[in-house]
Coordinates of C-alpha atoms and ligand atoms in Angstrom, one line a residue:
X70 CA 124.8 135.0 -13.3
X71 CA 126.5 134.2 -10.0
X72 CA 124.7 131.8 -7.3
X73 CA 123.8 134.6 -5.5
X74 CA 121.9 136.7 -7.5
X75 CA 119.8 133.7 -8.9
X76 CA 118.1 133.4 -5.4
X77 CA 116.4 136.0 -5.0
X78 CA 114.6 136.1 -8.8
X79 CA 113.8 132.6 -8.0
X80 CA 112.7 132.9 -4.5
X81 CA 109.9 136.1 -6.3
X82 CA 108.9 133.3 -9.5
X83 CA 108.1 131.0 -6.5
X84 CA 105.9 132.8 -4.5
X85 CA 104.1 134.7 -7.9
X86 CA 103.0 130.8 -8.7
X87 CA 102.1 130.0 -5.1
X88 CA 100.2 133.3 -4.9
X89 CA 98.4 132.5 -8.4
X90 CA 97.5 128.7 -7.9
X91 CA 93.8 129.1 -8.0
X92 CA 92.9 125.8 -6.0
X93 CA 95.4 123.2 -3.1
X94 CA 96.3 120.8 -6.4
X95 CA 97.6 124.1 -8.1
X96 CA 99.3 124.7 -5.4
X97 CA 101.0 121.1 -4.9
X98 CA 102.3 121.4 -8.0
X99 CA 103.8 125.0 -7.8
X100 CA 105.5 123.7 -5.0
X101 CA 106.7 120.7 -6.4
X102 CA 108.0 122.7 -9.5
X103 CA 109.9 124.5 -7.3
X104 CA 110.8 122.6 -3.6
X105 CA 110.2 119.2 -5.2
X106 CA 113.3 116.9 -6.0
X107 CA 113.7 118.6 -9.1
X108 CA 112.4 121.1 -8.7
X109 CA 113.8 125.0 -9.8
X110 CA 114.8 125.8 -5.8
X111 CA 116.7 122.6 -4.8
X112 CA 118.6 121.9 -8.4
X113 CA 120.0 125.7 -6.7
X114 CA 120.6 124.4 -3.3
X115 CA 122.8 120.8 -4.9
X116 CA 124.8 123.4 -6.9
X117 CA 125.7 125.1 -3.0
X118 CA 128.7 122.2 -3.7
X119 CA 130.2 123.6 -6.2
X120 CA 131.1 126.7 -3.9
X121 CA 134.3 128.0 -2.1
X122 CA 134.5 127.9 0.9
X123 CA 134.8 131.3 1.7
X124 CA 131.7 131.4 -0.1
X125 CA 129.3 128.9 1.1
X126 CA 128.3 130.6 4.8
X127 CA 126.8 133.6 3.4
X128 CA 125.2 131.7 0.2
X129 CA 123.5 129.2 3.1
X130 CA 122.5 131.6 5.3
X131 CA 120.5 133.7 2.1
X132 CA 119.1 130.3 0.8
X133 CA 118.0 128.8 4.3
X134 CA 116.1 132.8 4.7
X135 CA 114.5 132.3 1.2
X136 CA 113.5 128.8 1.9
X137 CA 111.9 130.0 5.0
X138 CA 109.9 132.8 3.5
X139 CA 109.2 130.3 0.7
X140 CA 107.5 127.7 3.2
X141 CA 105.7 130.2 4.9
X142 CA 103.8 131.7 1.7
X143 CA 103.1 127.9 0.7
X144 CA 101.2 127.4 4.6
X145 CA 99.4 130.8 4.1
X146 CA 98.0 129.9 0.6
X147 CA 97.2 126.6 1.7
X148 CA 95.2 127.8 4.6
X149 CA 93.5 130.5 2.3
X150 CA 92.7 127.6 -0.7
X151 CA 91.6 125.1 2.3
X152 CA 88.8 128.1 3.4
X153 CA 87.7 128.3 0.1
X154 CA 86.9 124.8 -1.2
X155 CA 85.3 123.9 2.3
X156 CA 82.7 127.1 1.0
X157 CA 79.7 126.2 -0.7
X158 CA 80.5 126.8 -4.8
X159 CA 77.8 128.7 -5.4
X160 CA 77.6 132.3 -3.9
X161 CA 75.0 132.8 -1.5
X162 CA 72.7 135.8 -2.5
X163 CA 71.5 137.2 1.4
X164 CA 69.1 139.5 -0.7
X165 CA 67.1 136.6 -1.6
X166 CA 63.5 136.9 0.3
X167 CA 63.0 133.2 2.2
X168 CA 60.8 130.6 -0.3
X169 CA 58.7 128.8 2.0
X170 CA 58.2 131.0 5.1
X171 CA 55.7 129.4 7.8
X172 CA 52.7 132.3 8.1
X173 CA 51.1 130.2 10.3
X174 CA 47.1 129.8 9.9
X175 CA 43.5 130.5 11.8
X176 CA 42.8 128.2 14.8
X177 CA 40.5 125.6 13.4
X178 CA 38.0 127.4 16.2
X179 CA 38.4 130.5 14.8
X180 CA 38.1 129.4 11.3
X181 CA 34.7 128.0 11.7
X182 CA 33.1 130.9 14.1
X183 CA 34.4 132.7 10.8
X184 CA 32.6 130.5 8.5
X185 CA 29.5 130.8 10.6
X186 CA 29.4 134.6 10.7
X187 CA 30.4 135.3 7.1
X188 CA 26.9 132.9 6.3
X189 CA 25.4 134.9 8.6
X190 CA 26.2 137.9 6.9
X191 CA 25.2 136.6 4.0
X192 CA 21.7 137.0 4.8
X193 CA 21.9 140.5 7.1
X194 CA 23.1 139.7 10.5
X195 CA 25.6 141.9 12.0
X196 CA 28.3 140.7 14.5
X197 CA 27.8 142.2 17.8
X198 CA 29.9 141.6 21.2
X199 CA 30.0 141.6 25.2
X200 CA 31.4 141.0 28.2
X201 CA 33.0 137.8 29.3
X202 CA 32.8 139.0 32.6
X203 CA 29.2 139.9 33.7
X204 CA 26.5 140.3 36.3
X205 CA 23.7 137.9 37.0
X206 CA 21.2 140.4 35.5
X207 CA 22.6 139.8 32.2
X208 CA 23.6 136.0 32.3
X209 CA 20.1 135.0 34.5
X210 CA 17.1 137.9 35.8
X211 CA 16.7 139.7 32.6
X212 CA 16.7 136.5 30.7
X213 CA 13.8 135.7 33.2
X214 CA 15.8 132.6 34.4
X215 CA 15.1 132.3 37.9
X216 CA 17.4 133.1 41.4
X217 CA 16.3 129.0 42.2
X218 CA 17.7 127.7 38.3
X219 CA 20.5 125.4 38.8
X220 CA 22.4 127.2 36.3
X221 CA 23.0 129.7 39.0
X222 CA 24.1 127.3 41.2
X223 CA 27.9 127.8 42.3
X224 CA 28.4 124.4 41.6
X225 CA 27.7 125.3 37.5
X226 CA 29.2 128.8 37.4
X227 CA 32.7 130.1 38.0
X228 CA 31.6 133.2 40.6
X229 CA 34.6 135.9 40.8
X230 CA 33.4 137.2 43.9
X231 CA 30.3 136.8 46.5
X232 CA 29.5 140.9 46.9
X233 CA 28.2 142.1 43.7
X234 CA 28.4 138.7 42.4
X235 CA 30.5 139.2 39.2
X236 CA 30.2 135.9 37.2
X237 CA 31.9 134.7 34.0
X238 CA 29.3 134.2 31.4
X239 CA 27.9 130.5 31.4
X240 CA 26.1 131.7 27.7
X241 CA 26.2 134.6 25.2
X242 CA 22.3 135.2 25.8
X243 CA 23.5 138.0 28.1
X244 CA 24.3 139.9 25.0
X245 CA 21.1 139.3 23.8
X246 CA 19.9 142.1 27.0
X247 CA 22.9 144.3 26.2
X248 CA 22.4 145.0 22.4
X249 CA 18.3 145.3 23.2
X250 CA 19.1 147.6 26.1
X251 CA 21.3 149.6 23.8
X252 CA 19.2 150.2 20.6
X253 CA 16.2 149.8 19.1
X254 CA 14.4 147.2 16.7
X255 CA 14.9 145.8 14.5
X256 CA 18.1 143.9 15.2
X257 CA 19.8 141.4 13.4
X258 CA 22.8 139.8 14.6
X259 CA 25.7 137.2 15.8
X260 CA 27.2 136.8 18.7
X261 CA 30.1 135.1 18.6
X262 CA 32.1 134.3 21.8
X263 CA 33.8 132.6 25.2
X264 CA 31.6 130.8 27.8
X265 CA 32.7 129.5 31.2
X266 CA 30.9 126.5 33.0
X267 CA 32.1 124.3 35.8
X268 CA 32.9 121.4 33.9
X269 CA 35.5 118.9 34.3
X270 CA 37.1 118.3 31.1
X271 CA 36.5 115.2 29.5
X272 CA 36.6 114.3 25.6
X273 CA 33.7 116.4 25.0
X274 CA 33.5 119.2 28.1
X275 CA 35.5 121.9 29.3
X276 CA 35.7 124.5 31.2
X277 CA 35.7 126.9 28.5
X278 CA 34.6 127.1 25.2
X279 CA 32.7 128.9 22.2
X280 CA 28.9 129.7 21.5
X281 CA 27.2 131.9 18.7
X282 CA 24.5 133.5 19.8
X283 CA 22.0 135.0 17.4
X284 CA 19.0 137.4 17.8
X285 CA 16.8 138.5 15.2
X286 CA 13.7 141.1 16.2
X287 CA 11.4 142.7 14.1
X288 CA 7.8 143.2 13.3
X289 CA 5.9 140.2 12.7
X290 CA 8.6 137.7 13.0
X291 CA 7.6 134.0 13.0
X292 CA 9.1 130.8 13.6
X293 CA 9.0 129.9 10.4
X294 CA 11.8 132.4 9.9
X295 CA 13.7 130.7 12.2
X296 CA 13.4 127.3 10.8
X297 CA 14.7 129.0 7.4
X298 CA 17.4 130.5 8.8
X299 CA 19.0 127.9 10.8
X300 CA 18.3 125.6 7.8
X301 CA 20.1 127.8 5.1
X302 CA 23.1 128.4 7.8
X303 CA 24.3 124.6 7.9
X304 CA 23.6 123.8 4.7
X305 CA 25.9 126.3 3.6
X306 CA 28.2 125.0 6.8
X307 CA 27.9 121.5 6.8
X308 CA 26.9 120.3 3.2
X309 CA 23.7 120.6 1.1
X310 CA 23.0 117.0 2.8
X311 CA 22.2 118.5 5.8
X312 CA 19.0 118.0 7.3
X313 CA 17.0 119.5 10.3
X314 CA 14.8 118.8 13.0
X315 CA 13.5 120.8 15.8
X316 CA 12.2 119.3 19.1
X317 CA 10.5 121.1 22.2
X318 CA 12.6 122.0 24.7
X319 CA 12.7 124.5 28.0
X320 CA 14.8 127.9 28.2
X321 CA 13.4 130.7 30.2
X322 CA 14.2 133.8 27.6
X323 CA 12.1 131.4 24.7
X324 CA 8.3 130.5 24.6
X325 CA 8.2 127.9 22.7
X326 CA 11.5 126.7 23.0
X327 CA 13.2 124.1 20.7
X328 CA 16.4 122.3 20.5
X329 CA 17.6 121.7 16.8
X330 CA 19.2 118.3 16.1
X331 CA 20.8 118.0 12.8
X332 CA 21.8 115.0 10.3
X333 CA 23.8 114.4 7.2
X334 CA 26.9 112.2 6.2
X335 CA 29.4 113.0 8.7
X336 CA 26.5 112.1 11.6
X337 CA 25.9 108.4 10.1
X338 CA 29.5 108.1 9.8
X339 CA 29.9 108.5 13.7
X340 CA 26.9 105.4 14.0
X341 CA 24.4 108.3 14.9
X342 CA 21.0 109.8 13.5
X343 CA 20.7 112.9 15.1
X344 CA 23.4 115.3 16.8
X345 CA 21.7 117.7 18.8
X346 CA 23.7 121.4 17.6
X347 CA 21.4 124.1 19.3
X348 CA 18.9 125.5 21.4
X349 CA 16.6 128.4 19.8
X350 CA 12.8 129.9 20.2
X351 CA 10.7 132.3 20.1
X352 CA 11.9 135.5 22.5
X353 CA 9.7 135.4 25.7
X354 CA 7.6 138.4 25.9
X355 CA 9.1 139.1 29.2
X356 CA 12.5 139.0 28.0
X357 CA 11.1 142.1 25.6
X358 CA 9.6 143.4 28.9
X359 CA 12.6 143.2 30.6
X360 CA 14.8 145.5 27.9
X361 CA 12.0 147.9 27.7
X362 CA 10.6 146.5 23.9
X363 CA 6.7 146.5 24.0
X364 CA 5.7 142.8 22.9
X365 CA 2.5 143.3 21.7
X366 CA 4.5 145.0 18.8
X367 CA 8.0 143.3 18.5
X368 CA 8.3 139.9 18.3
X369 CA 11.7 137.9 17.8
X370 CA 13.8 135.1 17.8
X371 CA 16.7 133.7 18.8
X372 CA 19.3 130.9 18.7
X373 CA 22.5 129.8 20.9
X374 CA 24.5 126.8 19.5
X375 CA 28.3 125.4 20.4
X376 CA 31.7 126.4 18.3
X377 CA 33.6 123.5 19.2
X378 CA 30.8 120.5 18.9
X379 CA 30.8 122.0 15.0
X380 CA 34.3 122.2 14.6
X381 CA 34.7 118.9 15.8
X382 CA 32.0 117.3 13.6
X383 CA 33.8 119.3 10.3
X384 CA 37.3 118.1 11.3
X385 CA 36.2 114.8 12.4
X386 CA 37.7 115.6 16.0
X387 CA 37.0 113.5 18.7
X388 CA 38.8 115.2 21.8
X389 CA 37.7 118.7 22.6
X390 CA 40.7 119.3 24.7
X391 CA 43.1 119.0 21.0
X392 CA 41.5 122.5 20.7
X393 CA 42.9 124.1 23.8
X394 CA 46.6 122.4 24.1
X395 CA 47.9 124.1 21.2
X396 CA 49.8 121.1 20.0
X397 CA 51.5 122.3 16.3
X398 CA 50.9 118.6 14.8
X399 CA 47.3 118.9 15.4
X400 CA 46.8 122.3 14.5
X401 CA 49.0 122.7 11.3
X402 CA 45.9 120.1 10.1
X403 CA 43.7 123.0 9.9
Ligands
DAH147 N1 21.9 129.8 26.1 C1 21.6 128.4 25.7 C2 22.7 127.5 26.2 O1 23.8 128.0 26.5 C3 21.4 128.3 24.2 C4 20.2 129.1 23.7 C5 19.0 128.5 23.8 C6 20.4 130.4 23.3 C7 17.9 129.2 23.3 C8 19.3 131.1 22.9 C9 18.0 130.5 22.9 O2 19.4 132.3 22.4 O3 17.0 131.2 22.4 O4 22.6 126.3 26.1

């Protein structure tokens, strides 16, 4: 075969191996095979010598062209191989569905309010709601607290304006006169919800937080119904350690009136005896007046007690503000 027709056939064997070598060492080699000091290509270009001259130009010229085309393929499939070993070996399947996606969970707030209600419901009660933005009938005169009570004072409640005096809840005892106003006895619920008071916040105050309200009315209701029922509710909350004690108190929509102080591990633990949790009693018969409910036939009771001083005895929190800043570390506890 004369020089010249070997280049070409050699030139298509070279780039059919640099084309097949499967990774950059397969490749080395194909090039060494054939560009190397022995290799197939140069043992052509050292027998150039042995040409005429008349020869030689043209033969150079071809050879420098395939040597060209030859260096070119070898920087393409280098660049090709180079992608694929920087890729991860195994082949990523998009389809898959993500393992461990964050759901994110309840508030720790809203996880006990939830707690409280679904023992609530255990034994009857219903979930009923209002207003967070209400009048003073509702909040104070039908809950016979009167237009001199310091809780009426600007100085405890956020006032929206001074004309028809809009007000935002200080208690939810003003659904208490919304749900009797709206039905009839008996009623049996939870009221679950935001209250506003002018407090500074400090570790355990703020401006805003949670209450349950609860109402029961009926004929013939005692107190001893309402010593049950408070007594079942935090045992099922707080442990069957929990104890109970009730102590007078003063709220103008009760007569008596009691405050409920509670006990059990997590109470010692904090160096105390007794955490006062509530204040409850008997519906005043005025209160009944009020909403239109004859008291000589209904009788009632009813209970308001704080979301976050629960939550924080459960969780073992000692800063009610944690609750409100929304910090991920503290809530992802929950
Ligand atoms: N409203 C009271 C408070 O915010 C709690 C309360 C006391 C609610 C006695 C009641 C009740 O329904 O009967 O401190």
């Amino acid at each position: 075969m004369s020089f010249l027709d070997q280049i070409e056939p050699l030139k298509h064997a070279a780039l059919a191996e640099f084309s097949a070598a499967a990774d950059l060492a397969a490749l080395e080699q194909a090039k060494v095979a054939f560009l190397g000091g022995n290799g197939k290509f140069t043992a052509l270009l050292k027998q150039m010598g042995s040409l005429s001259k008349e020869e030689k130009p043209a033969a150079g010229k071809l050879i420098n062209v395939a040597k060209a085309e030859l260096e070119a393929k070898l920087a393409e499939r280098r660049g090709e191989l180079e992608l694929k070993a920087a890729l991860p070996k195994d082949p990523t399947d998009f389809t898959l569905p993500g393992r461990r996606r964050p759901l994110g969970k309840l508030h720790p707030l809203t996880q006990t309010v939830e707690d409280i209600v679904r023992a609530f419901r255990k034994i009857g009660f219903a979930v009923a709601d209002g207003p967070e933005i209400e009048d003073e009938y509702h909040c104070f005169d039908a809950l016979n607290t009167p237009a001199d009570h310091p809780a009426r004072d600007s100085q405890d409640t956020f006032y929206l304006a001074t004309d028809k005096r809009p007000l935002l809840r200080t208690h939810t005892s003003s659904v208490q006169i919304r749900v009797m106003k709206s039905q009839q006895p008996p009623i049996r619920i939870v009221i679950p919800g935001r209250v506003f008071r002018r407090d500074n916040a400090d570790a355990t105050h703020n401006p805003t937080f949670h209450q349950i309200e609860g109402l029961y009315v009926d004929k013939g209701v005692t107190i001893g119904d309402l010593k049950g029922t408070v007594e079942f509710v935090f045992k099922e909350l707080m442990g069957s350690d929990t104890k109970i004690r009730f102590r007078p108190h003063y709220f103008s929509y009760t007569e008596p009136s009691l405050e409920i102080d509670f006990q059990n591990a997590l109470v010692k633990k904090m160096g105390k005896e007794w955490l006062e949790i509530a204040g409850c009693g008997m519906v005043h018969p005025q209160v009944f007046e009020n909403v239109g409910y004859d008291p000589e036939v209904w009788s009632g009771w009813a209970f308001g007690f704080g979301v976050e001083r629960i939550a924080m005895l459960r969780g073992g929190i000692n800063d009610i503000r944690l609750f409100y800043e929304n910090d991920a570390r503290f809530l992802r506890q929950f």
